[in-house]
Coordinates of C-alpha atoms in Angstrom, one line a residue:
Chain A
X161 CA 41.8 -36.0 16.6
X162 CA 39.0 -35.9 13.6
X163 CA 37.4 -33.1 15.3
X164 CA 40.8 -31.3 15.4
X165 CA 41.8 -31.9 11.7
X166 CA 37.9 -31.0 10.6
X167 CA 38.5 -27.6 12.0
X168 CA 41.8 -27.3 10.8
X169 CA 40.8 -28.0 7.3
X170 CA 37.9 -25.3 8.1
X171 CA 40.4 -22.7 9.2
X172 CA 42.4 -23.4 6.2
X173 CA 39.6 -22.7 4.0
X174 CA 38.6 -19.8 5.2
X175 CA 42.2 -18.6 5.4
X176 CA 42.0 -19.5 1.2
X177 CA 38.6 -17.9 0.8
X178 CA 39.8 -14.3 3.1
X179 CA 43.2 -13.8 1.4
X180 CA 43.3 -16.4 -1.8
X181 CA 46.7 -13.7 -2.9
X182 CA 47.9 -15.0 0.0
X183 CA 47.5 -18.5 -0.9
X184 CA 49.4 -18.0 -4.3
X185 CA 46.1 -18.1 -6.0
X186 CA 46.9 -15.9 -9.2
X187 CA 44.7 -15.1 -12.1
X188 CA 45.1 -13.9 -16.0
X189 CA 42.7 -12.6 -17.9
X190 CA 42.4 -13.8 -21.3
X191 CA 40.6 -13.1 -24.7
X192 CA 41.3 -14.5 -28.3
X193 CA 44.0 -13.5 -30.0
X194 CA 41.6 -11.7 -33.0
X195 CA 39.8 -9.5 -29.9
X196 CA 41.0 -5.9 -30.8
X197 CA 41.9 -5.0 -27.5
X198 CA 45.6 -5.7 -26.1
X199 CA 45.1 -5.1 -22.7
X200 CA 43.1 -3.6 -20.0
X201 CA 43.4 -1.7 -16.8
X202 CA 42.0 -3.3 -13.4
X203 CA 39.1 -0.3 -13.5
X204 CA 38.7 -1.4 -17.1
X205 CA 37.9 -4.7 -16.5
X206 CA 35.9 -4.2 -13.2
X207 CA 33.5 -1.6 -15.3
X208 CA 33.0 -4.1 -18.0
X209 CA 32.3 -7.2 -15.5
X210 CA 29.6 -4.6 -14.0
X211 CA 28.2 -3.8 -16.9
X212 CA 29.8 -0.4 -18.7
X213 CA 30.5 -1.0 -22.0
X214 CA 34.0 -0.5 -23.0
X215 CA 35.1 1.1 -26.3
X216 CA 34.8 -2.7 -27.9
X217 CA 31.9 -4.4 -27.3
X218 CA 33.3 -7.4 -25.3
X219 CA 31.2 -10.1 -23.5
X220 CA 32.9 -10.7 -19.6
X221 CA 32.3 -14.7 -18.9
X222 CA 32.2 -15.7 -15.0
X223 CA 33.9 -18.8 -13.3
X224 CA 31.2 -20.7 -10.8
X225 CA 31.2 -19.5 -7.4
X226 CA 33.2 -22.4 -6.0
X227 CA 35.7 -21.5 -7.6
X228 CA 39.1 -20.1 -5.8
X229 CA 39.8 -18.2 -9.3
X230 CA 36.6 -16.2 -9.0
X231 CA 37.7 -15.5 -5.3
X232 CA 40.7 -13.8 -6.4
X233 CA 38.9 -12.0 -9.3
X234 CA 36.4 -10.7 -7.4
X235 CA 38.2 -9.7 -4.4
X236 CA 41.4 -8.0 -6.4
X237 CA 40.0 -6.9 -9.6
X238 CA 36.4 -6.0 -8.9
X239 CA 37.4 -5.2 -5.4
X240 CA 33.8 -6.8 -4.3
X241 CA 33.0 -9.5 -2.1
X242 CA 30.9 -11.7 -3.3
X243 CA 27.8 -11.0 -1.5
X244 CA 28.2 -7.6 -2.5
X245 CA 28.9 -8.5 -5.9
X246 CA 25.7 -10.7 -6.1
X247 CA 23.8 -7.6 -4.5
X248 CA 24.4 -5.2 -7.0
X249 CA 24.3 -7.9 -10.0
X250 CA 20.5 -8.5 -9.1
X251 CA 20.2 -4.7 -8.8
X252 CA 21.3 -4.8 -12.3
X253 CA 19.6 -7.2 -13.1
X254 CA 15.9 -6.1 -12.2
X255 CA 16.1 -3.0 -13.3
X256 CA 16.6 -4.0 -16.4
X257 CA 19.9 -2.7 -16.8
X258 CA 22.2 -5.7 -17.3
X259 CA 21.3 -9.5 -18.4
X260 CA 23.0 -12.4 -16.2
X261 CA 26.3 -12.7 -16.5
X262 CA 27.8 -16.2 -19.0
X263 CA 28.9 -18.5 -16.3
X264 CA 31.1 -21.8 -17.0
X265 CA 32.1 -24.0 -15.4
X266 CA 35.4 -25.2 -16.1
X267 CA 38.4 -23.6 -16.7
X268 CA 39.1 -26.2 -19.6
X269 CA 35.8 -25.0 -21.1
X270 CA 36.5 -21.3 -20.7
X271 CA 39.3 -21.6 -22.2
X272 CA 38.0 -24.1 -25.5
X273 CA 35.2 -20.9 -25.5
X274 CA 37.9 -18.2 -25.8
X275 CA 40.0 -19.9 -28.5
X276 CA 36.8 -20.4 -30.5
X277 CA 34.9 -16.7 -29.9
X278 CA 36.3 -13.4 -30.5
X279 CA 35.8 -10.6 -28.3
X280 CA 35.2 -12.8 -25.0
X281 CA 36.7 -12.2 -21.8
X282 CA 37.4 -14.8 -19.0
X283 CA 39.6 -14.9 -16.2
X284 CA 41.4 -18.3 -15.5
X285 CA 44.5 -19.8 -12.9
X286 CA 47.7 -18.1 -14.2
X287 CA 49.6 -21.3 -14.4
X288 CA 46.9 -22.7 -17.2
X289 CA 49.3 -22.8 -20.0
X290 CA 48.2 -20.9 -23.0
X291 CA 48.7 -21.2 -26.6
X292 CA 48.9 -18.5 -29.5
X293 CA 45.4 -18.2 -30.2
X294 CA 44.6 -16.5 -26.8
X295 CA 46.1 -13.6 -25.7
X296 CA 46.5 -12.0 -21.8
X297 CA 44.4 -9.2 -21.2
X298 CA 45.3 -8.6 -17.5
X299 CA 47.1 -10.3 -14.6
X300 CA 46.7 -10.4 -10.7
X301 CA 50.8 -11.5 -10.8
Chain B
X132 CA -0.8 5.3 -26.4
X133 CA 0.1 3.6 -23.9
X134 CA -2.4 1.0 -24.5
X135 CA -1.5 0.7 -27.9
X136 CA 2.3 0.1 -26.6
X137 CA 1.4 -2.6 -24.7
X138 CA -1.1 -4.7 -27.2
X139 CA 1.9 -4.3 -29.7
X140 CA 4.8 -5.6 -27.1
X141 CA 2.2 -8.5 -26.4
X142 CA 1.9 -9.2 -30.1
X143 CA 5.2 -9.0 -30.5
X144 CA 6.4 -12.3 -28.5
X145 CA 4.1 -14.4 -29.7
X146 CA 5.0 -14.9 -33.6
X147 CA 2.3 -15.9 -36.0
X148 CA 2.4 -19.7 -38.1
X149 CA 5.0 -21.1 -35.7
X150 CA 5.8 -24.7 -35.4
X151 CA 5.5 -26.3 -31.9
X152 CA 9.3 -27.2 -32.3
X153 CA 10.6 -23.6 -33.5
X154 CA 8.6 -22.8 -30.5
X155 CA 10.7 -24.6 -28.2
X156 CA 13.7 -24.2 -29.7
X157 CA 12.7 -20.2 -30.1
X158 CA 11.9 -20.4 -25.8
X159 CA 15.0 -22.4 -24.9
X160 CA 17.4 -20.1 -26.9
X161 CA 15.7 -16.7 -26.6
X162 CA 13.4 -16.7 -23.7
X163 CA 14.9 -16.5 -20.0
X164 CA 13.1 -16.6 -16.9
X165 CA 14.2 -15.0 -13.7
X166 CA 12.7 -13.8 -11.1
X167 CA 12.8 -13.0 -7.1
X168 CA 10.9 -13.3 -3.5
X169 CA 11.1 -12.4 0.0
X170 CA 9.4 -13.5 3.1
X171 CA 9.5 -10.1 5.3
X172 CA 8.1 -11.3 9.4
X173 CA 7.9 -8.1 11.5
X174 CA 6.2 -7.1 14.5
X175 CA 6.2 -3.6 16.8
X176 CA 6.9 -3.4 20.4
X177 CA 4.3 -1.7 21.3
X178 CA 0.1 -1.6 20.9
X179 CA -0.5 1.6 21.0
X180 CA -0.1 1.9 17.0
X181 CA 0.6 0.2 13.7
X182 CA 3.8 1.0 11.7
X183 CA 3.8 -0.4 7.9
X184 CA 1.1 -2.2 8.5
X185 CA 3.1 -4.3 11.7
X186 CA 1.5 -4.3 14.8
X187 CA 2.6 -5.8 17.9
X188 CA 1.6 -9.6 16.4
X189 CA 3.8 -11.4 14.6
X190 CA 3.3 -10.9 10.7
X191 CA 4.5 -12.4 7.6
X192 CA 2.0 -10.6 5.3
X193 CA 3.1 -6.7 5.0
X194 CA 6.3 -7.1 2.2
X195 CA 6.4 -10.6 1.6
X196 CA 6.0 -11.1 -2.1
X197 CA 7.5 -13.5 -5.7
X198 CA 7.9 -12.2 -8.7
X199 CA 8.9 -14.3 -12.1
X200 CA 10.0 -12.1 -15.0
X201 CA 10.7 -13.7 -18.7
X202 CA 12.9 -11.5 -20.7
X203 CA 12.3 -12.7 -24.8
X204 CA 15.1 -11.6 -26.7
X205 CA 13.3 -11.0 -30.2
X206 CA 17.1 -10.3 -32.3
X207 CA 20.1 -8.9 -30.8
X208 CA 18.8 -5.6 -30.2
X209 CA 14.9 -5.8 -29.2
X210 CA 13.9 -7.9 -26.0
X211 CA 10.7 -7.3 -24.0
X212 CA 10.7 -7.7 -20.4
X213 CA 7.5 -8.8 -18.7
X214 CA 7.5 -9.1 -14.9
X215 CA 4.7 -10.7 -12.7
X216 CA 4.3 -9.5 -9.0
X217 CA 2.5 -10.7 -6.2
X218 CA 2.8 -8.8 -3.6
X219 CA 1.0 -9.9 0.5
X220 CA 0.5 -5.8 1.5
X221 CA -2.7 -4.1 1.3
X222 CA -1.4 -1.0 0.5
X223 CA 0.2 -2.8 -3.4
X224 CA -1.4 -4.6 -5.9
X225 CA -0.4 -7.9 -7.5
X226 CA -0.2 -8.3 -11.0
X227 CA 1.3 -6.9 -14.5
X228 CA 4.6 -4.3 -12.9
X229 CA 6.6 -4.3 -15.5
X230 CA 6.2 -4.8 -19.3
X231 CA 8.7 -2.9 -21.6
X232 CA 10.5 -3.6 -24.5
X233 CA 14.3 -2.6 -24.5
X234 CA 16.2 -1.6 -27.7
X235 CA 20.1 -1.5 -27.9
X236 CA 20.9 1.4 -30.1
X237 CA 24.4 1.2 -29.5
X238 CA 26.3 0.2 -26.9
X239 CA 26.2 3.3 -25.4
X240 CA 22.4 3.9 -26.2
X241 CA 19.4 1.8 -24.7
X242 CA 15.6 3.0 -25.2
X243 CA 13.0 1.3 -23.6
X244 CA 9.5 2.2 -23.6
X245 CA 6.3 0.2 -21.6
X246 CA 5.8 0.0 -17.9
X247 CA 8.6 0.1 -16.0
X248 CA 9.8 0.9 -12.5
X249 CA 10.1 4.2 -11.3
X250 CA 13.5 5.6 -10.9
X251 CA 12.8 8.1 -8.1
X252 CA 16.4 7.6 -5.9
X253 CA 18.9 4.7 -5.7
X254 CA 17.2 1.3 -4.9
X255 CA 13.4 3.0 -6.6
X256 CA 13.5 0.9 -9.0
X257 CA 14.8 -2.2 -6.9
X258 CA 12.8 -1.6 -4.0
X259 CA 11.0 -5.2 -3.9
X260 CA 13.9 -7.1 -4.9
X261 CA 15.5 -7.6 -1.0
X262 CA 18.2 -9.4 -1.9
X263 CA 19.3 -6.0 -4.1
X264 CA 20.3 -4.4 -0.7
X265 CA 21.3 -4.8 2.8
X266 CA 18.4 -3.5 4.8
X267 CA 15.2 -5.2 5.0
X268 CA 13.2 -1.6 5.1
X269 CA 15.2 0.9 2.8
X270 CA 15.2 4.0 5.5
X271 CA 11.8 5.8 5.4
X272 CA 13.3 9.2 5.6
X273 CA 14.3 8.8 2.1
X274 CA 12.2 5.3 0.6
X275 CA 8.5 6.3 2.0
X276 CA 5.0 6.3 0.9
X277 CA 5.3 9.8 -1.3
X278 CA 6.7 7.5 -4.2
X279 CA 5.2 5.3 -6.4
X280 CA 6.9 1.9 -8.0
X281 CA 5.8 2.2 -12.1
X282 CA 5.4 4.3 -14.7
X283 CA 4.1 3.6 -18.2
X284 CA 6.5 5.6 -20.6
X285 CA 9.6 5.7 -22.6
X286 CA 13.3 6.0 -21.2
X287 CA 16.4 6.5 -23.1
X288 CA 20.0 5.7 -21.2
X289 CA 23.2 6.5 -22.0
X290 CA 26.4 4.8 -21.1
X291 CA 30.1 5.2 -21.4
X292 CA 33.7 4.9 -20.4
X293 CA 35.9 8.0 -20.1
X294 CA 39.1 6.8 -18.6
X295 CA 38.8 5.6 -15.1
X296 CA 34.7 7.1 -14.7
X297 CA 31.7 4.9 -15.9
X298 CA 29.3 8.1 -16.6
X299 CA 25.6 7.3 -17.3
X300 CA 22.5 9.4 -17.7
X301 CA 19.2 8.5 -18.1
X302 CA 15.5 10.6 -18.8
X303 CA 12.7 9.2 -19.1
X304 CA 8.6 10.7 -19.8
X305 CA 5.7 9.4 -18.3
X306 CA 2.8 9.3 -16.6
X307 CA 0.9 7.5 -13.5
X308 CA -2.4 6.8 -12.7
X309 CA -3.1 4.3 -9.9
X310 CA -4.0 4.6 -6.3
X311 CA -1.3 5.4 -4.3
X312 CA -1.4 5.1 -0.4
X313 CA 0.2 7.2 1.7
X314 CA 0.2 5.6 5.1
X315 CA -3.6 4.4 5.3
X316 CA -5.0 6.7 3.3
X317 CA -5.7 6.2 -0.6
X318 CA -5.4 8.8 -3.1
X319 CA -6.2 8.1 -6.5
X320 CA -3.9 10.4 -8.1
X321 CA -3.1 11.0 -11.9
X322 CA 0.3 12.0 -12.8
X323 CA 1.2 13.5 -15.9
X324 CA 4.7 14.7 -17.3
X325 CA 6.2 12.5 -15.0
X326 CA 9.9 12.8 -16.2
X327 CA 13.3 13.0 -15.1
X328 CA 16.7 13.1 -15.8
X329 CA 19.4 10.9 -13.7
X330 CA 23.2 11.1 -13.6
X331 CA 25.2 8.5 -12.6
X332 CA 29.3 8.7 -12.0
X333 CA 31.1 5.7 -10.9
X334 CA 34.9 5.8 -10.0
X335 CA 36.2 2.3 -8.6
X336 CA 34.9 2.5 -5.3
X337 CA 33.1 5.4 -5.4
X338 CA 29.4 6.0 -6.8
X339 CA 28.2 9.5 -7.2
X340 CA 24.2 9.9 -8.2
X341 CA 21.7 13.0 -9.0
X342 CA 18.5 12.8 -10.0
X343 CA 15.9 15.5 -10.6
X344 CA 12.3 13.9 -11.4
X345 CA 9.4 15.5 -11.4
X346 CA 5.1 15.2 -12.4
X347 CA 2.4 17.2 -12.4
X348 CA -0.3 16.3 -10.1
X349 CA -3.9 16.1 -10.0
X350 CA -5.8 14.2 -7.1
X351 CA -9.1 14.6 -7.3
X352 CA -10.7 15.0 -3.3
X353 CA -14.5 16.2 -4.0
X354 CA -14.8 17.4 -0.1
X355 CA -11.9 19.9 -0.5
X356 CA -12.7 20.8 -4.3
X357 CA -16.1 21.9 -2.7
X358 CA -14.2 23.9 -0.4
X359 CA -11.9 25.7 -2.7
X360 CA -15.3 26.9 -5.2
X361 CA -16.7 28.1 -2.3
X362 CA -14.2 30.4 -1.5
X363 CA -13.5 31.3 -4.3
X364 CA -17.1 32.0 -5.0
X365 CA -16.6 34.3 -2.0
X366 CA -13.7 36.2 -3.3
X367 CA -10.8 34.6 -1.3
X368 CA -8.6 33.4 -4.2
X369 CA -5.5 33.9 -2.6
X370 CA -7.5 31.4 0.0
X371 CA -8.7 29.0 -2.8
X372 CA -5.1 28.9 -4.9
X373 CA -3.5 27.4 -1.3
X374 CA -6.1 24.6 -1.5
X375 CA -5.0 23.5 -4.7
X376 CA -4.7 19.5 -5.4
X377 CA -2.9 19.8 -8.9
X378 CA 0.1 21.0 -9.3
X379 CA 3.7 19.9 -9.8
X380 CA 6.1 17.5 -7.4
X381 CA 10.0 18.0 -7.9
X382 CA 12.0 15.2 -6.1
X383 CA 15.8 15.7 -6.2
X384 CA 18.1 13.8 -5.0
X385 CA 22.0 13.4 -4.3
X386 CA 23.8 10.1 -3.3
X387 CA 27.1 8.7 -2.8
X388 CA 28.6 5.2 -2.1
X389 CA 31.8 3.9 -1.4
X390 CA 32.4 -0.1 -1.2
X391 CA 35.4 -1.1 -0.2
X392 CA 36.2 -5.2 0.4
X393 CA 35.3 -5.7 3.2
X394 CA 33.1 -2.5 4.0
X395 CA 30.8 0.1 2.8
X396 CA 29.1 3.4 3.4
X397 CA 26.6 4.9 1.5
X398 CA 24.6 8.4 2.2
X399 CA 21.6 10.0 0.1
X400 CA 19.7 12.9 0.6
X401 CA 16.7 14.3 -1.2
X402 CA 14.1 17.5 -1.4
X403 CA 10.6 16.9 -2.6
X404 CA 9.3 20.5 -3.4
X405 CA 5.7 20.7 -4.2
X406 CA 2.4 22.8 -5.2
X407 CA -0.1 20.0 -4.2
X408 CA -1.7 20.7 -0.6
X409 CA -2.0 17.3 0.7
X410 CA 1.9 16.6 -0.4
X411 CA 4.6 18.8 1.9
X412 CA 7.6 20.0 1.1
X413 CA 10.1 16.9 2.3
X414 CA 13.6 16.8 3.4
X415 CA 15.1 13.4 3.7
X416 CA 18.6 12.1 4.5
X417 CA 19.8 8.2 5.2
X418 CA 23.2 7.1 6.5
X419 CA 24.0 3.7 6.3
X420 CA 27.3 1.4 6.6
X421 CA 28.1 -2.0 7.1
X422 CA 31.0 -4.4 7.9
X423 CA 31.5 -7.9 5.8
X424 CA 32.9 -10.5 7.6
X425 CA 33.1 -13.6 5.0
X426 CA 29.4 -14.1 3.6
X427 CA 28.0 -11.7 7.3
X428 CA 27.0 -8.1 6.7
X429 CA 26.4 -6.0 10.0
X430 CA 25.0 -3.4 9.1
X431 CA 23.4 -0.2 11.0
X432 CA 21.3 2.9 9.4
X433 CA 19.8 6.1 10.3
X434 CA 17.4 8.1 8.3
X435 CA 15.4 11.1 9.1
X436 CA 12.5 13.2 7.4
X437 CA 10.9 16.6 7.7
X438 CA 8.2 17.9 6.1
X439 CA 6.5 21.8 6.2
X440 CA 3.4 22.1 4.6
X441 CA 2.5 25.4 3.3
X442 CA 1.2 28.5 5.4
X443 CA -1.9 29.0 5.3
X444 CA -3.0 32.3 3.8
X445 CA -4.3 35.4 6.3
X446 CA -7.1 36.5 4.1
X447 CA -10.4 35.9 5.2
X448 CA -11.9 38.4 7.8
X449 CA -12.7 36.7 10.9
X450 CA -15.3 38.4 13.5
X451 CA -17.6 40.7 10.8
X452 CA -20.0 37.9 9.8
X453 CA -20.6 34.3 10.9
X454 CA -20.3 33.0 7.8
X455 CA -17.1 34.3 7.5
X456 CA -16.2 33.1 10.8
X457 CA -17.0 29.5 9.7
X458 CA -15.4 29.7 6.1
X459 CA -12.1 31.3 8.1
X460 CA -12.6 28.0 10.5
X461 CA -13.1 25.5 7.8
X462 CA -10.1 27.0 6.2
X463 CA -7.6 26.6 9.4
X464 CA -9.3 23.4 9.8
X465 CA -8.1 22.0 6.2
X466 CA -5.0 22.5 7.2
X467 CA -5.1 21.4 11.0
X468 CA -6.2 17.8 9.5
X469 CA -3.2 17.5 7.3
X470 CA -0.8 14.8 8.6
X471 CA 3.3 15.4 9.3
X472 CA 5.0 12.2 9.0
X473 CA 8.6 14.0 10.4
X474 CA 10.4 10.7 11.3
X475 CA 14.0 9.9 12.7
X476 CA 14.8 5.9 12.4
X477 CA 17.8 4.2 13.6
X478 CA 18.3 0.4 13.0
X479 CA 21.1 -2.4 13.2
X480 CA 20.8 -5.4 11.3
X481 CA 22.3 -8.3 10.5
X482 CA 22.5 -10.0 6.4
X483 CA 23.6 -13.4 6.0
X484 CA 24.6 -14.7 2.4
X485 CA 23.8 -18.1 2.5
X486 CA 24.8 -18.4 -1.2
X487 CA 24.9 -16.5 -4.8
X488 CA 20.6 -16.8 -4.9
X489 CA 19.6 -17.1 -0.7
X490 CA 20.5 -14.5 2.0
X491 CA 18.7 -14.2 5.5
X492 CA 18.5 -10.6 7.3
X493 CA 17.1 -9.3 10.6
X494 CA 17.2 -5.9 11.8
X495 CA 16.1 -3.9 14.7
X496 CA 14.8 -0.3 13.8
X497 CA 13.9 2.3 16.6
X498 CA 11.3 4.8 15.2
X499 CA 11.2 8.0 16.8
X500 CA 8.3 10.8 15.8
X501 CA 6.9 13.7 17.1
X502 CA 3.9 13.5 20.0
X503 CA 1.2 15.4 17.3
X504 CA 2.6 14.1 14.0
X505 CA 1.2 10.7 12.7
X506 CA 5.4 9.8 11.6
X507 CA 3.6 7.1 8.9
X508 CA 2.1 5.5 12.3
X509 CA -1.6 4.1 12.0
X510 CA -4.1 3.1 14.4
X511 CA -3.1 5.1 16.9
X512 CA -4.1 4.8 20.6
X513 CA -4.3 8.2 21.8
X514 CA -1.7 9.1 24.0
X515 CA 1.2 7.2 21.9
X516 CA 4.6 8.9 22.2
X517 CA 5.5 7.9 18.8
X518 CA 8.0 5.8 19.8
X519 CA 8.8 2.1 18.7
X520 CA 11.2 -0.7 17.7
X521 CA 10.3 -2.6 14.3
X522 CA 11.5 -6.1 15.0
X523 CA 11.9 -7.8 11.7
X524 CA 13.9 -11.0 9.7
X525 CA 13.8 -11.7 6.1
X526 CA 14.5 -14.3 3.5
X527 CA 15.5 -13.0 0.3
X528 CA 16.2 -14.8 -2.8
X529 CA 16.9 -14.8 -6.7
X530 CA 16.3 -17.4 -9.2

C-alpha cells in the first residue's frame, strides 16, 4: 500500500513537472511600478531572460529550480526545458556573452526585491496578491 | 601589443594601497568564480588504429579536463575575464585560455579585447564546456582538428531587438601563433589577420547563424621550403607557387536550429577554402536532433567531411634529364604524402540532466572513411578499412 501511494505521488509529480498549465500552475510577470516599460510580449521576455537587451535596460531575476513557477516559465514563456535552458545559459555563459542569471529564492523575496528596485523583472504564482507599487508585465493566464 | 594588453589587464585587477578588508569586501562583491569539467572515457572497437587519441583500451585521458574562470567586475562597464584550463589530451595545452577584458559600451555594444576563444562555427567557442551541448564529440565533419580554440585580439559585438528578431553581429581581429595538431602531426603555425565577421538571427524557436572568418597563414616546414627554392631555382615557378605554406584560410559557415519543448534539430554546414598546401579545401555538414523526455535527451547525429587538395601542376619535363625525372618525382611525391581526412560519422547518444550543474552522456559513434585516406585515424595497422565505433560516456558539469 506504501509502495502504491510512493508511486502515485511520483506519477503525480511528474504529471505537475510535464504539464504544470495543466495543474493550474499560472504565472505573472512583474516589475516596479516606476520601470518604464508597461508590458511585454512572450518573445519579449524570452529574449531578455536569454540575454538580448531590450529597448530598457532591464535585469530578468530567476526563481530556484524547484520551483513549479519556474516550470511554467520556462516551459510556456521561454518555450525551453530546463535542461536545454541550462545548456545554452552555460553556452552563454563561457563565452563570455552573458553573466549568471540573479536567482532568489522566495517568491516573498522577489517580490520585497521588485517593490524596492526599478527596472527588475521576476516572474511569480499569479494568485500572489500585489499591491500598487508593482505592476504586471505579462501573464501565462 | 598583445603583450602589453595582457601586463595591463593583469595590473588592472589588482589595485595598488588596498586594505586587506576592502580586499575582501572588493572579492565578495565584485569578483565571481565559475568554472566547468568533464570526465570524457572512450575506447574503439577495433586495434587496428587510434581515433582521437582512443584506442581499443579504455581511456579517461583524451578530453577530460577543469577549468575555473573568475570574472572581476572593475565598475559597471569594465570586467576582465581570466579562465584557467587543464586539459588531459596530448594534442592541448593546459594553462592561461582566456584572459580579456569586456567593456559595455551600450547595451547594444560590447568590446572586448585579450585572449579569447575562437569563434570559428556554433559551439567554437564552447567546445570544452560539455555540458554546453548534447554530444560528447561535436561532429568531426564540421568541429575537427583544422581549428584552433584562442586567439589574442580585440572583438566588438553588437546586439539588439527589432520586433520579434534578436539580431547580433560580431568581428573580431587577431592573430595565432601556437602549435596546432592536426591529427598526430604538429604544425607550428603563425596566423595573422585572423578576423571575422558573424551574424546571428534568432526568432523564438528558430536560430539562423553565418560566419565568414578568415587568417593568413604561414607554417614554416624547412623540408618542403627546401623543395620549393629548388624548383624555383630550376625555373618551375608555376611548380614552386603550388607548394606554398603561406597563404590565406576562409572558413564560412551557415547554421540553423530550431528548439522546440520537448525537441530539437539543428544543421550547420561549412567551406574552408584555402591557399596553404598542407590545408585542403573542406566541405563539412552535421545533422543532429534529439528528443527530451523530462531531464533524458536521445539524441542521434551525422556529420560528413570532404576535402580536395589542389592539383598538382603539369610543368616539369619528365624523361629529358634524370634530374628532372627526380624533381618531377619529388614533386608528385609532395603531394602523394599529403593526408585526406574525408569522414562520414553517425552516432546515437544518450544525455542525462541530473540537475541545473551535473549531466551524464554516452554515445555510440560509427566512423566510416575511405580505405587510402587517414579519416583523422592514427596508428594505423595496415590493412584497416577505416571503419569503427567510438564507444564513449561523459560527466559534465558547471559550477
Amino acid at each position: 500500500m506504501m509502495k502504491f501511494t510512493r508511486r502515485l505521488a511520483l506519477i503525480s509529480i511528474t504529471t505537475l513537472l510535464i504539464n504544470p498549465a495543466k495543474a493550474g500552475e499560472q504565472v505573472v510577470v512583474i516589475t516596479n511600478h516606476t520601470t518604464a516599460v508597461d508590458s511585454l510580449s512572450r518573445v519579449e521576455l524570452k529574449n531578455l531572460y536569454l540575454g538580448a537587451p531590450l529597448s530598457a535596460d532591464l535585469t530578468p531575476i530567476m526563481l530556484p529550480k524547484s520551483s513549479l513557477s519556474r516550470t511554467v516559465f520556462t516551459t510556456h514563456v521561454i518555450g525551453l526545458s530546463e535542461s536545454r535552458l541550462q545548456s545554452f545559459l552555460a553556452q552563454m555563459r563561457f563565452s563570455g556573452r552573458q553573466l549568471p542569471l540573479v536567482e532568489m529564492d522566495e517568491v516573498a523575496q522577489v517580490v520585497d526585491f521588485i517593490r524596492e528596485t526599478p527596472n527588475a523583472v521576476a516572474y511569480i504564482p499569479a494568485s500572489v496578491q500585489l499591491d500598487a507599487s508593482i505592476k504586471v508585465l505579462y501573464s501565462t493566464q | 601589443m598583445y603583450r602589453a594588453l595582457k601586463f595591463i589587464l593583469f595590473s588592472s585587477i589588482l589595485p595598488f594601497n588596498i586594505h586587506a578588508s576592502e580586499l575582501q569586501s572588493f572579492m565578495t562583491n565584485n569578483v565571481n568564480f565559475s568554472g566547468f569539467g568533464r570526465i570524457v572515457a572512450g575506447q574503439v572497437s577495433t586495434d587496428e588504429a587510434n581515433y582521437l587519441g582512443y584506442d581499443n583500451q579504455l581511456s579517461f585521458s583524451q578530453q577530460s579536463l577543469i577549468a575555473v574562470q573568475a570574472d572581476v567586475k572593475l565598475n559597471s562597464r569594465l570586467s576582465v575575464t581570466a579562465q584557467v584550463l587543464g586539459h588531459t589530451g596530448d594534442n592541448r595545452e593546459s594553462g592561461l585560455e582566456w584572459l580579456y577584458a569586456t567593456y559595455r559600451i551600450s547595451p547594444n555594444w560590447t568590446f572586448r579585447a585579450g585572449r579569447q576563444r575562437s569563434p570559428f562555427y556554433s559551439y567554437s567557442d564552447v567546445l570544452d564546456v560539455g555540458f554546453a551541448y548534447t554530444w560528447i564529440t561535436p561532429p568531426t565533419g564540421i568541429y575537427n582538428d583544422y581549428l584552433f580554440s584562442r586567439y589574442d585580439g580585440v572583438n566588438l559585438q553588437y546586439q539588439s531587438v527589432w520586433r520579434d528578431y534578436l539580431v547580433s553581429a560580431e568581428i573580431f581581429h587577431g592573430q595565432f601563433d601556437d602549435t596546432l595538431t592536426i591529427t598526430d602531426i604538429d604544425y607550428e603555425p603563425e596566423i595573422e589577420n585572423f578576423q571575422g565577421l558573424i551574424v546571428k538571427l534568432v526568432k523564438d524557436k528558430w536560430t539562423y547563424r553565418a560566419s565568414m572568418v578568415s587568417g593568413d597563414v604561414s607554417l614554416s616546414i624547412d623540408e618542403l621550403t627546401g623543395f620549393s627554392q629548388q624548383l624555383r631555382l630550376a625555373g618551375f615557378t608555376q611548380s614552386a607557387d603550388s607548394l606554398s605554406i603561406d597563404g590565406k584560410v576562409e572558413f564560412n559557415q551557415i547554421g540553423v536550429k530550431y528548439d522546440a519543448l520537448n525537441w530539437f534539430a539543428e544543421a550547420e554546414a561549412n567551406l574552408v577554402k584555402s591557399q596553404v598546401l598542407v590545408v585542403p579545401r573542406l566541405k563539412g555538414i552535421a545533422l543532429t536532433a534529439g528528443y527530451i523526455k523530462n531531464k533524458t535527451t536521445f539524441f542521434t547525429s551525422f556529420s560528413k567531411l570532404d576535402s580536395n587538395f589542389n592539383e598538382p601542376v603539369n610543368e616539369i619535363p619528365i624523361g629529358i634529364s634524370p634530374t628532372l625525372d627526380a624533381l618531377s618525382l619529388g614533386y608528385q611525391q609532395v603531394f602523394q604524402s599529403l593526408f585526406v581526412d574525408d569522414t562520414r560519422t553517425f552516432s546515437l547518444g544518450v544525455r542525462y540532466d541530473v540537475n541545473a550543474f551535473l549531466a551524464l552522456k554516452t554515445a555510440v559513434t560509427h566512423i566510416e572513411g575511405k580505405s587510402d585516406y587517414r579519416s583523422f585515424f592514427t596508428e594505423v595497422r595496415p590493412g584497416f578499412n577505416r571503419r569503427a565505433q567510438l564507444y564513449q560516456a561523459s560527466i559534465e558539469w558547471v559550477f
